[in-house]
Amino acid sequence: AEVAPERLHKLGRLSDADLAAVLDGAAAFAAPSRSEGFGLPVLEAMAAAVPVVCSDAPALVELVAGAAIVVPRQDPVALADALAQVLQDRALATDLALRGQQRSSAFSWPEAANRLWDLHAG
């Protein structure tokens, strides 16, 4: 399946307010990274309840932990198929959005502080 080019919008750097507006209106978030150190944009999309399709870069697989559709790196057909699936299946999109939002809650500042405290106190 193909996603019509006019339905895709490649954006440059955004202010926080513009990013929030874009995520609020997004039907899906694609992260076809070849390699990734962490995946903050993916985490931001999940926190905003946007369904995520990402590559199988190890850091992204670990980050999404089953809360996204994962496709092979450098496979544009698989990426397009997964995006089309999300756009065409509202139940799937809703499920991914909810799972992503739930997963993103594990990355809050209080949770990070608790983990760091446990590391040093343990």
PDB file of N, CA, C and O in Angstrom, residues 1-3 7 26-31 49-54 67-71 78-99:
ATOM      1  N   ALA A   1       0.849  -1.188   0.000  1.00  0.00           N
ATOM      2  CA  ALA A   1       0.000   0.000   0.000  1.00  0.00           C
ATOM      3  C   ALA A   1       0.883   1.235   0.000  1.00  0.00           C
ATOM      4  O   ALA A   1       1.957   1.224   0.584  1.00  0.00           O
ATOM      5  N   GLU A   2       0.414   2.250  -0.638  1.00  0.00           N
ATOM      6  CA  GLU A   2       1.170   3.501  -0.695  1.00  0.00           C
ATOM      7  C   GLU A   2       0.446   4.591   0.080  1.00  0.00           C
ATOM      8  O   GLU A   2      -0.771   4.593   0.164  1.00  0.00           O
ATOM      9  N   VAL A   3       1.228   5.485   0.647  1.00  0.00           N
ATOM     10  CA  VAL A   3       0.688   6.682   1.269  1.00  0.00           C
ATOM     11  C   VAL A   3       0.869   7.799   0.255  1.00  0.00           C
ATOM     12  O   VAL A   3       1.979   8.012  -0.239  1.00  0.00           O
ATOM     13  N   ARG A   7      -0.098  13.548   1.525  1.00  0.00           N
ATOM     14  CA  ARG A   7      -0.481  13.308   2.922  1.00  0.00           C
ATOM     15  C   ARG A   7       0.722  13.324   3.857  1.00  0.00           C
ATOM     16  O   ARG A   7       0.572  13.237   5.068  1.00  0.00           O
ATOM     17  N   ALA A  26      -1.488  15.081  14.243  1.00  0.00           N
ATOM     18  CA  ALA A  26      -0.869  13.996  13.479  1.00  0.00           C
ATOM     19  C   ALA A  26      -1.704  12.721  13.530  1.00  0.00           C
ATOM     20  O   ALA A  26      -2.212  12.340  14.580  1.00  0.00           O
ATOM     21  N   ALA A  27      -1.818  12.067  12.388  1.00  0.00           N
ATOM     22  CA  ALA A  27      -2.496  10.775  12.314  1.00  0.00           C
ATOM     23  C   ALA A  27      -1.533   9.645  12.672  1.00  0.00           C
ATOM     24  O   ALA A  27      -1.945   8.584  13.135  1.00  0.00           O
ATOM     25  N   ALA A  28      -0.233   9.866  12.467  1.00  0.00           N
ATOM     26  CA  ALA A  28       0.795   8.871  12.779  1.00  0.00           C
ATOM     27  C   ALA A  28       2.144   9.578  12.830  1.00  0.00           C
ATOM     28  O   ALA A  28       2.298  10.684  12.308  1.00  0.00           O
ATOM     29  N   PHE A  29       3.113   8.912  13.458  1.00  0.00           N
ATOM     30  CA  PHE A  29       4.470   9.422  13.536  1.00  0.00           C
ATOM     31  C   PHE A  29       5.396   8.340  12.997  1.00  0.00           C
ATOM     32  O   PHE A  29       5.368   7.200  13.465  1.00  0.00           O
ATOM     33  N   ALA A  30       6.209   8.689  12.022  1.00  0.00           N
ATOM     34  CA  ALA A  30       7.153   7.744  11.430  1.00  0.00           C
ATOM     35  C   ALA A  30       8.572   8.076  11.880  1.00  0.00           C
ATOM     36  O   ALA A  30       8.990   9.227  11.807  1.00  0.00           O
ATOM     37  N   ALA A  31       9.288   7.054  12.315  1.00  0.00           N
ATOM     38  CA  ALA A  31      10.681   7.205  12.726  1.00  0.00           C
ATOM     39  C   ALA A  31      11.500   6.105  12.048  1.00  0.00           C
ATOM     40  O   ALA A  31      11.781   5.070  12.651  1.00  0.00           O
ATOM     41  N   ALA A  49       0.041  10.747  22.443  1.00  0.00           N
ATOM     42  CA  ALA A  49      -0.950   9.765  21.977  1.00  0.00           C
ATOM     43  C   ALA A  49      -1.052   9.715  20.456  1.00  0.00           C
ATOM     44  O   ALA A  49      -2.130   9.587  19.894  1.00  0.00           O
ATOM     45  N   VAL A  50       0.103   9.796  19.799  1.00  0.00           N
ATOM     46  CA  VAL A  50       0.160   9.654  18.348  1.00  0.00           C
ATOM     47  C   VAL A  50       0.667   8.242  18.044  1.00  0.00           C
ATOM     48  O   VAL A  50       1.705   7.836  18.579  1.00  0.00           O
ATOM     49  N   PRO A  51      -0.030   7.481  17.203  1.00  0.00           N
ATOM     50  CA  PRO A  51       0.447   6.147  16.842  1.00  0.00           C
ATOM     51  C   PRO A  51       1.821   6.227  16.177  1.00  0.00           C
ATOM     52  O   PRO A  51       2.053   7.085  15.327  1.00  0.00           O
ATOM     53  N   VAL A  52       2.723   5.329  16.568  1.00  0.00           N
ATOM     54  CA  VAL A  52       4.103   5.365  16.088  1.00  0.00           C
ATOM     55  C   VAL A  52       4.410   4.149  15.220  1.00  0.00           C
ATOM     56  O   VAL A  52       4.038   3.020  15.552  1.00  0.00           O
ATOM     57  N   VAL A  53       5.099   4.414  14.113  1.00  0.00           N
ATOM     58  CA  VAL A  53       5.713   3.387  13.273  1.00  0.00           C
ATOM     59  C   VAL A  53       7.196   3.719  13.272  1.00  0.00           C
ATOM     60  O   VAL A  53       7.588   4.837  12.929  1.00  0.00           O
ATOM     61  N   CYS A  54       8.023   2.764  13.686  1.00  0.00           N
ATOM     62  CA  CYS A  54       9.456   3.043  13.754  1.00  0.00           C
ATOM     63  C   CYS A  54      10.258   1.882  13.177  1.00  0.00           C
ATOM     64  O   CYS A  54       9.738   0.788  12.990  1.00  0.00           O
ATOM     65  N   ALA A  67       4.791  -0.924  21.891  1.00  0.00           N
ATOM     66  CA  ALA A  67       3.761   0.104  21.787  1.00  0.00           C
ATOM     67  C   ALA A  67       3.778   0.821  20.435  1.00  0.00           C
ATOM     68  O   ALA A  67       3.236   1.917  20.306  1.00  0.00           O
ATOM     69  N   ALA A  68       4.406   0.216  19.437  1.00  0.00           N
ATOM     70  CA  ALA A  68       4.488   0.797  18.095  1.00  0.00           C
ATOM     71  C   ALA A  68       4.579  -0.333  17.086  1.00  0.00           C
ATOM     72  O   ALA A  68       4.854  -1.478  17.452  1.00  0.00           O
ATOM     73  N   ILE A  69       4.357  -0.001  15.840  1.00  0.00           N
ATOM     74  CA  ILE A  69       4.638  -0.957  14.772  1.00  0.00           C
ATOM     75  C   ILE A  69       6.105  -0.777  14.407  1.00  0.00           C
ATOM     76  O   ILE A  69       6.552   0.342  14.141  1.00  0.00           O
ATOM     77  N   VAL A  70       6.856  -1.858  14.433  1.00  0.00           N
ATOM     78  CA  VAL A  70       8.284  -1.827  14.143  1.00  0.00           C
ATOM     79  C   VAL A  70       8.512  -2.484  12.785  1.00  0.00           C
ATOM     80  O   VAL A  70       8.012  -3.583  12.533  1.00  0.00           O
ATOM     81  N   VAL A  71       9.266  -1.780  11.920  1.00  0.00           N
ATOM     82  CA  VAL A  71       9.556  -2.283  10.578  1.00  0.00           C
ATOM     83  C   VAL A  71      11.072  -2.367  10.383  1.00  0.00           C
ATOM     84  O   VAL A  71      11.823  -1.682  11.068  1.00  0.00           O
ATOM     85  N   ALA A  78       7.908  -1.656   3.628  1.00  0.00           N
ATOM     86  CA  ALA A  78       7.358  -2.034   4.933  1.00  0.00           C
ATOM     87  C   ALA A  78       6.906  -0.798   5.704  1.00  0.00           C
ATOM     88  O   ALA A  78       5.852  -0.817   6.363  1.00  0.00           O
ATOM     89  N   LEU A  79       7.681   0.276   5.634  1.00  0.00           N
ATOM     90  CA  LEU A  79       7.313   1.522   6.301  1.00  0.00           C
ATOM     91  C   LEU A  79       6.000   2.057   5.739  1.00  0.00           C
ATOM     92  O   LEU A  79       5.080   2.393   6.490  1.00  0.00           O
ATOM     93  N   ALA A  80       5.897   2.127   4.421  1.00  0.00           N
ATOM     94  CA  ALA A  80       4.673   2.632   3.786  1.00  0.00           C
ATOM     95  C   ALA A  80       3.481   1.742   4.120  1.00  0.00           C
ATOM     96  O   ALA A  80       2.382   2.246   4.406  1.00  0.00           O
ATOM     97  N   ASP A  81       3.674   0.429   4.099  1.00  0.00           N
ATOM     98  CA  ASP A  81       2.591  -0.497   4.422  1.00  0.00           C
ATOM     99  C   ASP A  81       2.112  -0.304   5.862  1.00  0.00           C
ATOM    100  O   ASP A  81       0.906  -0.304   6.133  1.00  0.00           O
ATOM    101  N   ALA A  82       3.051  -0.157   6.783  1.00  0.00           N
ATOM    102  CA  ALA A  82       2.686   0.025   8.189  1.00  0.00           C
ATOM    103  C   ALA A  82       1.955   1.345   8.400  1.00  0.00           C
ATOM    104  O   ALA A  82       0.958   1.402   9.133  1.00  0.00           O
ATOM    105  N   LEU A  83       2.428   2.407   7.764  1.00  0.00           N
ATOM    106  CA  LEU A  83       1.744   3.696   7.881  1.00  0.00           C
ATOM    107  C   LEU A  83       0.337   3.617   7.291  1.00  0.00           C
ATOM    108  O   LEU A  83      -0.625   4.122   7.882  1.00  0.00           O
ATOM    109  N   ALA A  84       0.204   2.971   6.155  1.00  0.00           N
ATOM    110  CA  ALA A  84      -1.118   2.822   5.540  1.00  0.00           C
ATOM    111  C   ALA A  84      -2.040   2.033   6.460  1.00  0.00           C
ATOM    112  O   ALA A  84      -3.226   2.373   6.606  1.00  0.00           O
ATOM    113  N   GLN A  85      -1.503   1.011   7.095  1.00  0.00           N
ATOM    114  CA  GLN A  85      -2.297   0.204   8.022  1.00  0.00           C
ATOM    115  C   GLN A  85      -2.819   1.063   9.176  1.00  0.00           C
ATOM    116  O   GLN A  85      -3.998   0.989   9.537  1.00  0.00           O
ATOM    117  N   VAL A  86      -1.961   1.901   9.740  1.00  0.00           N
ATOM    118  CA  VAL A  86      -2.367   2.777  10.841  1.00  0.00           C
ATOM    119  C   VAL A  86      -3.419   3.780  10.366  1.00  0.00           C
ATOM    120  O   VAL A  86      -4.401   4.044  11.062  1.00  0.00           O
ATOM    121  N   LEU A  87      -3.223   4.323   9.180  1.00  0.00           N
ATOM    122  CA  LEU A  87      -4.154   5.319   8.666  1.00  0.00           C
ATOM    123  C   LEU A  87      -5.513   4.724   8.300  1.00  0.00           C
ATOM    124  O   LEU A  87      -6.528   5.411   8.351  1.00  0.00           O
ATOM    125  N   GLN A  88      -5.528   3.463   7.949  1.00  0.00           N
ATOM    126  CA  GLN A  88      -6.771   2.825   7.506  1.00  0.00           C
ATOM    127  C   GLN A  88      -7.511   2.095   8.624  1.00  0.00           C
ATOM    128  O   GLN A  88      -8.700   1.817   8.489  1.00  0.00           O
ATOM    129  N   ASP A  89      -6.854   1.780   9.704  1.00  0.00           N
ATOM    130  CA  ASP A  89      -7.455   0.981  10.768  1.00  0.00           C
ATOM    131  C   ASP A  89      -7.531   1.809  12.051  1.00  0.00           C
ATOM    132  O   ASP A  89      -6.565   1.891  12.807  1.00  0.00           O
ATOM    133  N   ARG A  90      -8.691   2.427  12.291  1.00  0.00           N
ATOM    134  CA  ARG A  90      -8.843   3.315  13.452  1.00  0.00           C
ATOM    135  C   ARG A  90      -8.649   2.564  14.773  1.00  0.00           C
ATOM    136  O   ARG A  90      -8.115   3.114  15.729  1.00  0.00           O
ATOM    137  N   ALA A  91      -9.113   1.310  14.831  1.00  0.00           N
ATOM    138  CA  ALA A  91      -8.943   0.539  16.066  1.00  0.00           C
ATOM    139  C   ALA A  91      -7.460   0.321  16.366  1.00  0.00           C
ATOM    140  O   ALA A  91      -7.018   0.458  17.510  1.00  0.00           O
ATOM    141  N   LEU A  92      -6.689   0.005  15.343  1.00  0.00           N
ATOM    142  CA  LEU A  92      -5.252  -0.166  15.509  1.00  0.00           C
ATOM    143  C   LEU A  92      -4.605   1.140  15.942  1.00  0.00           C
ATOM    144  O   LEU A  92      -3.797   1.164  16.874  1.00  0.00           O
ATOM    145  N   ALA A  93      -4.960   2.227  15.274  1.00  0.00           N
ATOM    146  CA  ALA A  93      -4.386   3.535  15.611  1.00  0.00           C
ATOM    147  C   ALA A  93      -4.698   3.911  17.058  1.00  0.00           C
ATOM    148  O   ALA A  93      -3.814   4.386  17.790  1.00  0.00           O
ATOM    149  N   THR A  94      -5.925   3.669  17.477  1.00  0.00           N
ATOM    150  CA  THR A  94      -6.312   3.980  18.854  1.00  0.00           C
ATOM    151  C   THR A  94      -5.540   3.119  19.844  1.00  0.00           C
ATOM    152  O   THR A  94      -5.049   3.617  20.868  1.00  0.00           O
ATOM    153  N   ASP A  95      -5.400   1.839  19.542  1.00  0.00           N
ATOM    154  CA  ASP A  95      -4.657   0.933  20.407  1.00  0.00           C
ATOM    155  C   ASP A  95      -3.193   1.364  20.526  1.00  0.00           C
ATOM    156  O   ASP A  95      -2.638   1.419  21.629  1.00  0.00           O
ATOM    157  N   LEU A  96      -2.566   1.685  19.402  1.00  0.00           N
ATOM    158  CA  LEU A  96      -1.171   2.136  19.426  1.00  0.00           C
ATOM    159  C   LEU A  96      -1.031   3.432  20.213  1.00  0.00           C
ATOM    160  O   LEU A  96      -0.067   3.603  20.975  1.00  0.00           O
ATOM    161  N   ALA A  97      -1.977   4.347  20.025  1.00  0.00           N
ATOM    162  CA  ALA A  97      -1.929   5.628  20.748  1.00  0.00           C
ATOM    163  C   ALA A  97      -2.011   5.401  22.254  1.00  0.00           C
ATOM    164  O   ALA A  97      -1.228   5.989  23.024  1.00  0.00           O
ATOM    165  N   LEU A  98      -2.916   4.544  22.683  1.00  0.00           N
ATOM    166  CA  LEU A  98      -3.071   4.274  24.116  1.00  0.00           C
ATOM    167  C   LEU A  98      -1.861   3.545  24.689  1.00  0.00           C
ATOM    168  O   LEU A  98      -1.363   3.899  25.768  1.00  0.00           O
ATOM    169  N   ARG A  99      -1.361   2.536  23.970  1.00  0.00           N
ATOM    170  CA  ARG A  99      -0.181   1.804  24.451  1.00  0.00           C
ATOM    171  C   ARG A  99       1.046   2.708  24.487  1.00  0.00           C
ATOM    172  O   ARG A  99       1.869   2.624  25.405  1.00  0.00           O
TER     173      ARG A  99
END
